[in-house]
Coordinates of C-alpha atoms in Angstrom, one line a residue:
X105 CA 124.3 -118.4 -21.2
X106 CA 123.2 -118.1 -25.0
X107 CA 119.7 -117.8 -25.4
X108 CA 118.8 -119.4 -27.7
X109 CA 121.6 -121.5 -28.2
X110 CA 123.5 -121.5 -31.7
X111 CA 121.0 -123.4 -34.1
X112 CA 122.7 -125.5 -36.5
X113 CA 122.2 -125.8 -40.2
X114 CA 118.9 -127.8 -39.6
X115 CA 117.8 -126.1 -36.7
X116 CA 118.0 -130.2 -35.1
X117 CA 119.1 -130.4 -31.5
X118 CA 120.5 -133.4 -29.9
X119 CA 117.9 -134.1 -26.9
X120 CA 115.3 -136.8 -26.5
X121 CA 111.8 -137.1 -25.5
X122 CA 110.8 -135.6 -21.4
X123 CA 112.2 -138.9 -19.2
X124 CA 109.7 -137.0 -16.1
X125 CA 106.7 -137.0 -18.1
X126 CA 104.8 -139.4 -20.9
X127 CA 104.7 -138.1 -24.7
X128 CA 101.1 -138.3 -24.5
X129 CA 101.6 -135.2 -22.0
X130 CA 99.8 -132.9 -24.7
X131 CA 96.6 -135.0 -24.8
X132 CA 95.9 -135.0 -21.0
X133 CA 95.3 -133.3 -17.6
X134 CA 98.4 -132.6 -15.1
X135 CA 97.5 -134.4 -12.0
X136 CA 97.7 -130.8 -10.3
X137 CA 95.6 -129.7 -7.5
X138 CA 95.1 -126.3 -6.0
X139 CA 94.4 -127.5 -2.4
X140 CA 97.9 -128.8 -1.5
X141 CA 101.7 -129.1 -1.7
X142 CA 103.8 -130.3 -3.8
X143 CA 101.6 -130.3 -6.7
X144 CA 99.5 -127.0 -6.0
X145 CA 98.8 -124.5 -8.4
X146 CA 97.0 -121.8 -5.5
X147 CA 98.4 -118.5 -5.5
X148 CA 101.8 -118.3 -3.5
X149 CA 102.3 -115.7 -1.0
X150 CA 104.3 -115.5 2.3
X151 CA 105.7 -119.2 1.8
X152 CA 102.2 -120.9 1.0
X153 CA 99.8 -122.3 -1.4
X154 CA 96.5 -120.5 -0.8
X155 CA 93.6 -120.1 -3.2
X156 CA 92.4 -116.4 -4.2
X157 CA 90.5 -114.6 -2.3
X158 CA 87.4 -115.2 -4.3
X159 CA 87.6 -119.0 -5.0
X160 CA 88.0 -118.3 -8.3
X161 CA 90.1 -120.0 -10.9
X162 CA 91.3 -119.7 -14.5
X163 CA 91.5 -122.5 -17.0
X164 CA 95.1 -123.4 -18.4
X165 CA 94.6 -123.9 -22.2
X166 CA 96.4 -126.3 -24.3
X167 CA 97.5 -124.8 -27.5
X168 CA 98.0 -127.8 -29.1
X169 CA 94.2 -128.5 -29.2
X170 CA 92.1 -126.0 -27.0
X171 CA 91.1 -128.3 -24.7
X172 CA 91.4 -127.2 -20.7
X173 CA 94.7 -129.1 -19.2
X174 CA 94.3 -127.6 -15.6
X175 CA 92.9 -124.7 -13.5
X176 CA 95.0 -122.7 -11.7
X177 CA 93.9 -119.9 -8.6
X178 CA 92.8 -116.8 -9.7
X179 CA 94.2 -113.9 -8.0
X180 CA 92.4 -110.9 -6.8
X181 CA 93.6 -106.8 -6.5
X182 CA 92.6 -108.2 -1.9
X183 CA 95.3 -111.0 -2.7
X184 CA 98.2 -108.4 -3.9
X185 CA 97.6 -106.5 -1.0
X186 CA 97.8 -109.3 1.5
X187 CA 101.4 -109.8 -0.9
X188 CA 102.8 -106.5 -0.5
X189 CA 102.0 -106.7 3.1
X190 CA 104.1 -110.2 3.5
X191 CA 106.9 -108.7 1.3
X192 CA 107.1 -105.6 3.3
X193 CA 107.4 -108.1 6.3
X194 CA 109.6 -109.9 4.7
X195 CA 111.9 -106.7 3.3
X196 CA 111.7 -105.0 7.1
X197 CA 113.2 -108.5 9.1
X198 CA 114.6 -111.2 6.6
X199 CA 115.8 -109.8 3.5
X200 CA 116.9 -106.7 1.8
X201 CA 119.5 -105.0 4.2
X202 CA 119.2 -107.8 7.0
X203 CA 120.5 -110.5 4.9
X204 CA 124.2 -110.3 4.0
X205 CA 124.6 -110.4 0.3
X206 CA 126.8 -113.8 0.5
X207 CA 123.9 -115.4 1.9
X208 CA 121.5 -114.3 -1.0
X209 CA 124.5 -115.5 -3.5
X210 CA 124.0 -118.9 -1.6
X211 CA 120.4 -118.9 -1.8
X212 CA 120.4 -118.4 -5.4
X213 CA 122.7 -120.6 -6.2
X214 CA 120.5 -123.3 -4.7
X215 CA 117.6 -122.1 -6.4
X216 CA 119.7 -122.4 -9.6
X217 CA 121.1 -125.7 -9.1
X218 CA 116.9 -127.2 -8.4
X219 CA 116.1 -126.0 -11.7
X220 CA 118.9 -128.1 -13.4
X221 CA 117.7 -131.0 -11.2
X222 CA 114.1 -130.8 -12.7
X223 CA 115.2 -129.4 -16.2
X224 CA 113.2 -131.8 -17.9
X225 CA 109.9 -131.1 -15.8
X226 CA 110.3 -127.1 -16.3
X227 CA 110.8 -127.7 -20.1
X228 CA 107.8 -130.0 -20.6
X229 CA 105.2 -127.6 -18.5
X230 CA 106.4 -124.8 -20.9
X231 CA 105.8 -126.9 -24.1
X232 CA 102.7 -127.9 -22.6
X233 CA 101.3 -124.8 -21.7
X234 CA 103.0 -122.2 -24.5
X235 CA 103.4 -124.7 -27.2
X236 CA 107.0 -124.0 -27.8
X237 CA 108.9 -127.3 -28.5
X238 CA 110.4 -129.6 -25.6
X239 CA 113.8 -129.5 -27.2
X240 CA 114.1 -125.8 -27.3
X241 CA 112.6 -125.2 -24.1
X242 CA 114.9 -127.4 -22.8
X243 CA 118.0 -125.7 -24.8
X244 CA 117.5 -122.3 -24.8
X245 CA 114.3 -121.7 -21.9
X246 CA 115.2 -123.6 -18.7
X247 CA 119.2 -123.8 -19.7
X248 CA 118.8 -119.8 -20.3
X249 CA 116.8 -119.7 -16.9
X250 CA 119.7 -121.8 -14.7
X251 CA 122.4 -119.5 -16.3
X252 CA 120.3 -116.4 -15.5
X253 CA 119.6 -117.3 -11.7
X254 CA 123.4 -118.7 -11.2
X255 CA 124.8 -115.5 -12.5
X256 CA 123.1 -113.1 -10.5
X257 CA 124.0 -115.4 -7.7
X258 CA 127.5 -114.0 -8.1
X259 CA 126.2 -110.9 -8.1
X260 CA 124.3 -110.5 -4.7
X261 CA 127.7 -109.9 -2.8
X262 CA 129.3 -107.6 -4.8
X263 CA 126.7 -104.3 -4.6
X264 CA 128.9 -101.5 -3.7
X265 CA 128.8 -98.0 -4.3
X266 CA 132.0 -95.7 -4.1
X267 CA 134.0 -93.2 -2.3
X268 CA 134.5 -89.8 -3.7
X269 CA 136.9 -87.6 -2.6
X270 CA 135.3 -83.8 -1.9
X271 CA 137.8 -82.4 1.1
X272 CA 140.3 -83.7 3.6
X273 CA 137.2 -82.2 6.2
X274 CA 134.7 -84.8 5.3
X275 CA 134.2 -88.1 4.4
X276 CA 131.5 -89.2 1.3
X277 CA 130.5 -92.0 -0.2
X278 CA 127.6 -93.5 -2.2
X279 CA 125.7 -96.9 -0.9
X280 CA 123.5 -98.6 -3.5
X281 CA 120.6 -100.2 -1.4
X282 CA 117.9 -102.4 -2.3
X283 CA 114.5 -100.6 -3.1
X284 CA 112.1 -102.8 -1.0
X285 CA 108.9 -103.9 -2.3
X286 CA 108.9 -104.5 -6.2
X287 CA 106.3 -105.7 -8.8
X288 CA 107.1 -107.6 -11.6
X289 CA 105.2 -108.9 -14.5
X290 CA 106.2 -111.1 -17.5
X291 CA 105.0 -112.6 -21.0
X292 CA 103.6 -115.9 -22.4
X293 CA 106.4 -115.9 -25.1
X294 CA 109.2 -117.4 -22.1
X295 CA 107.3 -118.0 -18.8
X296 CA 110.3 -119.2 -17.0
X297 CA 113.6 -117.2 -18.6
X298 CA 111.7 -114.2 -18.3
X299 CA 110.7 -115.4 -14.9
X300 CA 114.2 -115.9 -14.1
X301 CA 115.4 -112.6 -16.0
X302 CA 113.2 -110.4 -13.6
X303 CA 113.7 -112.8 -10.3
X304 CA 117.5 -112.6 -10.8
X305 CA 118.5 -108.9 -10.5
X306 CA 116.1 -108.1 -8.2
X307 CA 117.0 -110.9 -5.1
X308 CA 120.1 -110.3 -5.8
X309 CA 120.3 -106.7 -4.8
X310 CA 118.1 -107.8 -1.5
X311 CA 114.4 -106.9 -2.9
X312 CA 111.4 -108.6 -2.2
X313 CA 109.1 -109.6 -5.0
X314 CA 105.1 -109.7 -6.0
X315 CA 105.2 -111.5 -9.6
X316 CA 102.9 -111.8 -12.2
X317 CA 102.8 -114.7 -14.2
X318 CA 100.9 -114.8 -17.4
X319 CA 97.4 -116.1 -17.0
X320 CA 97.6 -118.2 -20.2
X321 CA 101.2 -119.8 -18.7
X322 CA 101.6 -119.8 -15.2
X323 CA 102.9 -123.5 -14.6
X324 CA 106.1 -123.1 -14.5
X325 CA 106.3 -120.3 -12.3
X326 CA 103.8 -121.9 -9.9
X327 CA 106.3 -124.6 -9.7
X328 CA 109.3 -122.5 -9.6
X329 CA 108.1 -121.5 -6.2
X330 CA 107.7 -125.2 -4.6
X331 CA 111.5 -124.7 -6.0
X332 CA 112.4 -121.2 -3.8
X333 CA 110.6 -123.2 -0.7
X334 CA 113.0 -125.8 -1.4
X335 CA 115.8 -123.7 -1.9
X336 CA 115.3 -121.7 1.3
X337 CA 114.2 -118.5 0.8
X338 CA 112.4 -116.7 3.7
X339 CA 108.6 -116.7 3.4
X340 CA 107.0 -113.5 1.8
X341 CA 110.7 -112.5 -0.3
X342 CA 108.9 -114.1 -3.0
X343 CA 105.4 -114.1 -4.1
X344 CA 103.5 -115.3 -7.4
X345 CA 100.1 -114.0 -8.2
X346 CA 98.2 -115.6 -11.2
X347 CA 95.7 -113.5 -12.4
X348 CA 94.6 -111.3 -15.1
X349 CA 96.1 -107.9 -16.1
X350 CA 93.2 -105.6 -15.7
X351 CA 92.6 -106.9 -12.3
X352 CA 96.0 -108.3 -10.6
X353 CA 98.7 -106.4 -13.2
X354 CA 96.4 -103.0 -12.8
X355 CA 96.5 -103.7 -8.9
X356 CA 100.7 -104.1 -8.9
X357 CA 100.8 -101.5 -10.9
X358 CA 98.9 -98.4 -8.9
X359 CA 99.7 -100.0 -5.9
X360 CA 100.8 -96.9 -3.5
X361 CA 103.5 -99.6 -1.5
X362 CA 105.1 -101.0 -4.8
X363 CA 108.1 -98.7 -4.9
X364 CA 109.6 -100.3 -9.0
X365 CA 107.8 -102.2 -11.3
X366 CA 109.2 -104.1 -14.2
X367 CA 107.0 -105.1 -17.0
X368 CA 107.8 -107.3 -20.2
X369 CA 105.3 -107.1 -22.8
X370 CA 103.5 -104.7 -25.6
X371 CA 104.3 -101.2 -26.6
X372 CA 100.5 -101.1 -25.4
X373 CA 100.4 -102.3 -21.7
X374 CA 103.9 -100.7 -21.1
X375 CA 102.1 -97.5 -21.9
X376 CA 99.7 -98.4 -18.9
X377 CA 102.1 -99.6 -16.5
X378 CA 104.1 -96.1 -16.8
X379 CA 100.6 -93.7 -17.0
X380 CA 99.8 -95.9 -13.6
X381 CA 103.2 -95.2 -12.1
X382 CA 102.5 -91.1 -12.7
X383 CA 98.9 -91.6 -11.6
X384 CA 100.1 -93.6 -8.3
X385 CA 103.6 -92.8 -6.2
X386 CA 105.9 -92.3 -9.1
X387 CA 107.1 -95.7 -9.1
X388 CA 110.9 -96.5 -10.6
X389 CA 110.1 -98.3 -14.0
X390 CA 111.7 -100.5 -16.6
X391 CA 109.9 -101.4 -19.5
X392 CA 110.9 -104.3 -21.9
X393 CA 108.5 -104.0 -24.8
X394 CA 107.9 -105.1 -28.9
X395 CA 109.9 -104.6 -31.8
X396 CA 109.6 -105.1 -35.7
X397 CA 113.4 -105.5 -36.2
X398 CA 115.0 -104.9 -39.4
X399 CA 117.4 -108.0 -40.6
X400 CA 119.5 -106.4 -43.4
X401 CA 121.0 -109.2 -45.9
X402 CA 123.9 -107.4 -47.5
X403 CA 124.9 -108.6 -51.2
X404 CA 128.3 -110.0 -50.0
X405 CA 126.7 -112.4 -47.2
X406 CA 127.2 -116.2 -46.6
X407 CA 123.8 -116.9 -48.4
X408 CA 123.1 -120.5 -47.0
X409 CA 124.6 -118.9 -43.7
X410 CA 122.1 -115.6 -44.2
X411 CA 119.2 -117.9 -45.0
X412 CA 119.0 -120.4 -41.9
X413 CA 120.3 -117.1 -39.5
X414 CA 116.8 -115.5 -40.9
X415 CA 114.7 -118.4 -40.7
X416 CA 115.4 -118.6 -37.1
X417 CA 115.7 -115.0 -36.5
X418 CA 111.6 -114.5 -37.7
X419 CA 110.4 -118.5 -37.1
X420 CA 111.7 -119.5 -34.1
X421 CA 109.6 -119.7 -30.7
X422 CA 106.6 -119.6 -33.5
X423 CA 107.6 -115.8 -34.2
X424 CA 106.2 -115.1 -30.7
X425 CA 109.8 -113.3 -29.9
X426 CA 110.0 -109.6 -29.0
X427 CA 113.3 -109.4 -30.9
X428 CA 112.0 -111.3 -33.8
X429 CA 113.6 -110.0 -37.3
X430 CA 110.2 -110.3 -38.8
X431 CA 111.5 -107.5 -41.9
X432 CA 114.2 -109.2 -44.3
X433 CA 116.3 -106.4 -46.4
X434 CA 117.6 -107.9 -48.9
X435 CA 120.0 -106.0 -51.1
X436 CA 119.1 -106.6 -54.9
X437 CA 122.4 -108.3 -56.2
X438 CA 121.3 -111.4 -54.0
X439 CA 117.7 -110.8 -53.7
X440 CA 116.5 -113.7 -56.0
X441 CA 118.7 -116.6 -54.8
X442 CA 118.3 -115.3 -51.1
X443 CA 114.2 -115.6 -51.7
X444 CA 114.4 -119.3 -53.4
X445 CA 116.1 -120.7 -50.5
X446 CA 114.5 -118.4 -47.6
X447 CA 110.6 -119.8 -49.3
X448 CA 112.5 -123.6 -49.6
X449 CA 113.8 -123.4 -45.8
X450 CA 110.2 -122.3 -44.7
X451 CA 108.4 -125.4 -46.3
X452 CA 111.0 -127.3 -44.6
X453 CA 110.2 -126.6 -41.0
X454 CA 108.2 -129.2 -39.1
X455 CA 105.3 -128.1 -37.4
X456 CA 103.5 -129.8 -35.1
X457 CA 103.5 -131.6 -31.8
X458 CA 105.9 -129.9 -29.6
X459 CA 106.9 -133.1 -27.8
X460 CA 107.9 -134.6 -31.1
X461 CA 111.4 -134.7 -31.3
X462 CA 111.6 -133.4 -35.3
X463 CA 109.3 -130.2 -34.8
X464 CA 110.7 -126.7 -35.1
X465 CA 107.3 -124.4 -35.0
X466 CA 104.6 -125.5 -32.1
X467 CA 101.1 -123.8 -32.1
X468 CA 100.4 -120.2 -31.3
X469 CA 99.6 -119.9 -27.4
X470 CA 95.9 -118.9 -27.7
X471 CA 93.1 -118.5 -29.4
X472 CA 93.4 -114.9 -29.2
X473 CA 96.7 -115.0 -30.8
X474 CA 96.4 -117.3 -33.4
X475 CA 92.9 -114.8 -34.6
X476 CA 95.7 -111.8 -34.4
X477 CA 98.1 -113.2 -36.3
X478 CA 95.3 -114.9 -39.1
X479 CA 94.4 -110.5 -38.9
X480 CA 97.7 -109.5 -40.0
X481 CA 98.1 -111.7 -42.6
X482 CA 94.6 -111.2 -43.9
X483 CA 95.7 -108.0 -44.3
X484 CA 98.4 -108.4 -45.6
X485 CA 96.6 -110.5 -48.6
X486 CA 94.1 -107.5 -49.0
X487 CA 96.8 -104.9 -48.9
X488 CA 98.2 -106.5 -52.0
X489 CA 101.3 -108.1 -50.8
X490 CA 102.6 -111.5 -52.2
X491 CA 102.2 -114.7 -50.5
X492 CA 105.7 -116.5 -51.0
X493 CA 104.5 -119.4 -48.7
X494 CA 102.2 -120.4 -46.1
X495 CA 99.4 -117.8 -44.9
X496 CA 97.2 -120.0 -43.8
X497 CA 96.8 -122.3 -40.0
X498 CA 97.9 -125.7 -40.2
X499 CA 96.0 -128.5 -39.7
X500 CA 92.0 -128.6 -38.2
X501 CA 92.8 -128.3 -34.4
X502 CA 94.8 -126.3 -32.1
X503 CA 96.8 -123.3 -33.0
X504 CA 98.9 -123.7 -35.8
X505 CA 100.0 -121.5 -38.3
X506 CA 102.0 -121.9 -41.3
X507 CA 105.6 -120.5 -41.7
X508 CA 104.2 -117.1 -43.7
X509 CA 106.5 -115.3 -46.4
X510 CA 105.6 -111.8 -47.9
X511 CA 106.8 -110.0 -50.6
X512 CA 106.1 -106.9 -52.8
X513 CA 104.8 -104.9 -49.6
X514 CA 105.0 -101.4 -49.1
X515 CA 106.3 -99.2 -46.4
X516 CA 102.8 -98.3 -45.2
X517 CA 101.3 -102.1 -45.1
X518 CA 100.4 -103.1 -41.4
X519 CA 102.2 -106.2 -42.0
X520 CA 105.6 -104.1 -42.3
X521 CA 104.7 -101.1 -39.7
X522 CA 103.1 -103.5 -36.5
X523 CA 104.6 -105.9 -34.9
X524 CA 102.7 -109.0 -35.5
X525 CA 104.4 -111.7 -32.6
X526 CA 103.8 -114.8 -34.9
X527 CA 105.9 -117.1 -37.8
X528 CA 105.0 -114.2 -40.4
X529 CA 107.8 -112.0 -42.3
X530 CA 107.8 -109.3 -44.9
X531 CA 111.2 -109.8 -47.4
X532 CA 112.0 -106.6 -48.7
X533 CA 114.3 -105.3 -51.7
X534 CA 116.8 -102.5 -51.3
X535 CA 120.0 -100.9 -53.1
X536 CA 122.4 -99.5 -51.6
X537 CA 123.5 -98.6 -47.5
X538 CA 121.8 -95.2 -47.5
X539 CA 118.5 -97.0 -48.7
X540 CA 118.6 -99.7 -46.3
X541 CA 119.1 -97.6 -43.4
X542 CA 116.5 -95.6 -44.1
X543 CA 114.3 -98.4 -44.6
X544 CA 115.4 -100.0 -41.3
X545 CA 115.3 -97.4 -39.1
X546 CA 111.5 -96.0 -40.6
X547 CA 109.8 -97.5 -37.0
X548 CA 108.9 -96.3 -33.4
X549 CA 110.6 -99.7 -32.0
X550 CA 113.8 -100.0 -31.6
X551 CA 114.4 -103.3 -29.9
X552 CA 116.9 -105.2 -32.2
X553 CA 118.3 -105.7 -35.5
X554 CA 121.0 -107.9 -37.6
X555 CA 123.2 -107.3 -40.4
X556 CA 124.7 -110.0 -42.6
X557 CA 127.5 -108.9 -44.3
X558 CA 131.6 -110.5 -44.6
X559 CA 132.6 -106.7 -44.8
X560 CA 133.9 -106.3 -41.6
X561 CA 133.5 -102.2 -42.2
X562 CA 130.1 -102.0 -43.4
X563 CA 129.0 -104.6 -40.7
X564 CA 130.3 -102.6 -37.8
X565 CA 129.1 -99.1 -39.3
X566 CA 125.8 -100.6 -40.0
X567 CA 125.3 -101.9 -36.8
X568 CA 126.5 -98.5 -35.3
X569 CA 123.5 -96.6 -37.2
X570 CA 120.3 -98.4 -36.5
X571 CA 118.7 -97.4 -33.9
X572 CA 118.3 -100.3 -32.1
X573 CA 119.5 -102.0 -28.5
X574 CA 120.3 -104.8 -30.0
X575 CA 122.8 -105.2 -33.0
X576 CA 123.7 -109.1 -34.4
X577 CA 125.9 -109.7 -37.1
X578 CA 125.7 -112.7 -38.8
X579 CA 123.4 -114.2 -36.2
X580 CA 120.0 -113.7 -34.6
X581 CA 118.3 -114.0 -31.6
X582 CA 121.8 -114.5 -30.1
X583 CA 121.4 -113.5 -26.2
X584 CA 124.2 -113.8 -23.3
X585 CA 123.4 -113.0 -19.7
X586 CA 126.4 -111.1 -19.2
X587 CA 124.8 -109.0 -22.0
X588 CA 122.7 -105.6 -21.7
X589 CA 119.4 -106.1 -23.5
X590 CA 116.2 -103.2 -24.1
X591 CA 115.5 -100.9 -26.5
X592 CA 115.4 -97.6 -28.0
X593 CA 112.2 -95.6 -28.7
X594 CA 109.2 -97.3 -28.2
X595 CA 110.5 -100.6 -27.4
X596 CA 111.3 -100.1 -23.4
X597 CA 113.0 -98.4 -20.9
X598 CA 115.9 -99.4 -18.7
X599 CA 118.0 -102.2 -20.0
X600 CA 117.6 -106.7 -18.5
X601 CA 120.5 -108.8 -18.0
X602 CA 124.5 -108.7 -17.0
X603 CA 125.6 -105.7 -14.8
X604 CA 122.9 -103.0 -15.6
X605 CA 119.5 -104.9 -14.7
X606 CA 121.2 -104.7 -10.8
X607 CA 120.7 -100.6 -11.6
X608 CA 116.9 -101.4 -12.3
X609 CA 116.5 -102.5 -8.6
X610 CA 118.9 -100.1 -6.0
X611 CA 118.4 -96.7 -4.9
X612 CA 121.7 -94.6 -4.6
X613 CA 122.1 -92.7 -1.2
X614 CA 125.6 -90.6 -0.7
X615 CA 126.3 -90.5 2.7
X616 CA 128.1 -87.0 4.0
X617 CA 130.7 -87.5 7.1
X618 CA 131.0 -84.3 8.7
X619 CA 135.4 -85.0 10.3
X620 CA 136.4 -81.3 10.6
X621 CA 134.0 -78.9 9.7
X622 CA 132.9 -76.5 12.5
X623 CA 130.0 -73.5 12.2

């Protein structure tokens, strides 16, 4: 799985219109109801559709022109209760240790092979509810998703823990067994991959689940679960909450029979979700959290290479990516030619509808976002810094923003310091390695970063000092399952995806076997 997929020169991908759904899909209401099955958007817990506890709902928004597409059930701090209790249930008699690990791979990999059978619906509900294009969702969301699910599938029977040797007297080993009741709660920026990132791991290793979705895009995890009914899992292994995070996340979060929570998201809330875990049983936590990654542009790089790899490192997914390489070092020998062409490749990105097969960049996902990002680069503007292109929305309706270039910043500018989450860079000048390091590594995150360089040397030593999880060269936003992924500093704790997320969700017990010791 390569999330996103390899982009080529003009970011164009070879896919068509949604064949489930009509292109007028943006412009209209999902025939969705909250009363009943297939189609229900109620809360899911213990197997079922059920609305919240207090009738209440919350309005889906379409980003393309703020108008309501659906209403989905809100959840309430009584509803994750009645959750925990089903997963508990569920932990105790059908899953975790009572289910043989072959029978989760088998499980998963049904779950994996539905969401390729209903590709196309998945990747319209996220275009229609984030505003990310149909074509990348498609590409890069739902295909990441499949590969995610399928791989942990592979997984589920091969937890093990080791023997070690201590004396011919006694026998020890290690068992690495599921934790039991877990909390999970993901972003708006990839509603389903991150969805499958945290779902993955943690059935895999026999855990039962209480997710929340995002409240401005819960779709496609609502239908994801018509998906695990179909796929066969046990009632109450699974269970999706939509709700808001000072009411449902802050309940998952202190709840005293959540043993591990995983949260994707800000710097902010992740500071939240671990002062909740002291204030609360101590719970095991893995934070995935924002970044202002450096993308350093080395004299010797492939410029028209260096150029579209930036583009899509800082524009794509609308700049709304945690791992977005939203500051551009450029070293000075290239720094005029690389500018020309990085302002020229901006102006050329379509923005617009995201069913429309020719648009990079859809809308922001909110209101709220779009005003944050508009923030940022009003300050920017008052700050002093250089407007190479855009800076300004798009358009009279909906949430679209320009593709936004600054220049002749300064290290203490907001727009360099803060991570921003929208189609907004800062391109800065620098002279030699020592500079540049010190440049790139002046930031509390430390989620990712690329170098761009044909030096084979200097790429590998550059990569080696930057204090970052995540080290591309000659690419961006380049992702594999098999892959670790987190950050240093302030951008997370614990590490997603290949072998190391199953560490996020097992307890280690070693096991003494008295053979011959007598008091």
């Amino acid at each position: 799985m390569c999330t996103p997929l390899s982009p080529p020169p003009l970011f164009s991908l070879p896919i068509s219109s949604p064949s489930c759904l009509p292109s007028s899909l943006t412009n209209s209401t999902l025939p969705f109801s909250r009363a009943r099955s297939p189609t229900s958007t109620g809360i899911y817990v213990n197997g079922q559709f059920v609305d919240g506890s207090d009738h209440t709902t919350i309005d889906v928004i379409n980003p393309t022109n703020g108008k309501v597409t659906t209403t989905v059930s809100e959840a309430t701090a009584k509803d994750v209760d009645i959750a925990v209790a089903a997963a508990q249930k569920a932990f105790d008699t059908v899953w975790g240790l009572n289910t043989p690990g072959l029978q989760r791979s088998v499980l998963l990999g049904k779950l994996a092979t539905l969401l390729e059978e209903h590709a196309d619906e998945l990747a319209a509900l996220e275009a229609l509810d984030n505003g990310k294009t149909f074509s990348w969702a498609r590409n890069a969301d739902v295909a990441g998703a499949i590969d995610t699910i399928r791989y942990y599938a592979g997984w589920a029977d091969k937890i093990s823990g080791q023997v070690q040797e201590t004396t011919e007297a006694k026998l020890t080993y290690s068992r690495h067994e599921p934790i039991g009741v877990v909390g999970q709660i993901i972003p708006w920026n990839f509603p389903l991959l991150m969805l499958a990132w945290k779902l993955g791991p943690a059935l895999a290793t026999g855990n039962t689940i209480i997710l929340k979705p995002s409240e401005f895009t819960p779709l496609t995890a609502i239908r994801v679960c018509h998906l695990i009914n179909e796929a066969g899992f046990p009632p109450g292994v699974v269970n999706v909450l939509t709700g808001y995070g000072n009411t449902v996340g802050h309940a998952i979060s202190h709840h005293m029979k959540i043993e591990k929570i995983a949260f994707t998201g800000s710097t902010l809330v992740g500071r939240k979700v671990l002062e909740a875990s002291a204030k609360s049983n101590l719970k095991n936590v893995t934070l995935e959290l924002g970044g202002k990654s450096p993308n350093i542009i080395f004299d010797d790089a492939d410029l028209e290479q260096a150029v579209n790899w930036a583009a899509f490192g800082i524009f794509w997914n609308h700049g709304q990516t945690c791992c977005a390489g939203s500051r551009i070092f450029v070293q000075e020998g290239i720094y005029d030619k690389f500018l020309a062409g990085f302002i020229q490749k901006a102006r050329s990105l379509n923005v617009g509808d995201p069913f429309h097969p020719e648009t990079f960049q859809g809308p922001q996902v909110s209101n709220i976002q779009f005003d944050r990002i508009m923030g940022y680069i009003q300050a920017g503007k008052e700050a002093g810094a250089k407007v190479e292109v855009g800076g300004e929305r798009q358009g009279t309706e909906g949430y679209f923003i320009k593709p936004t270039i600054f220049t002749n910043t300064s290290p203490d500018m907001k727009i360099v310091q803060e991570e921003i989450f929208g189609p907004v860079g800062v391109v800065i000048k620098f002279k030699d390695d020592e500079d540049v390091i010190r440049q790139a590594n002046d930031t509390f995150y430390g989620l990712a970063a690329a170098v761009f360089t044909q030096n084979l040397n200097r790429a590998i030593k550059t990569a080696h000092r930057l204090h970052a999880g995540t080290a591309w060269v000659n690419c961006t936003n380049n992702l594999n399952v098999q892959v670790p992924f987190g950050g240093y500093k302030q951008s997370g704790i614990g590490r997603e995806l290949g072998e190391y997320a199953l560490a996020n969700y097992t307890s280690v017990k070693a096991v003494h076997i008295n053979l011959d010791q007598k008091m």
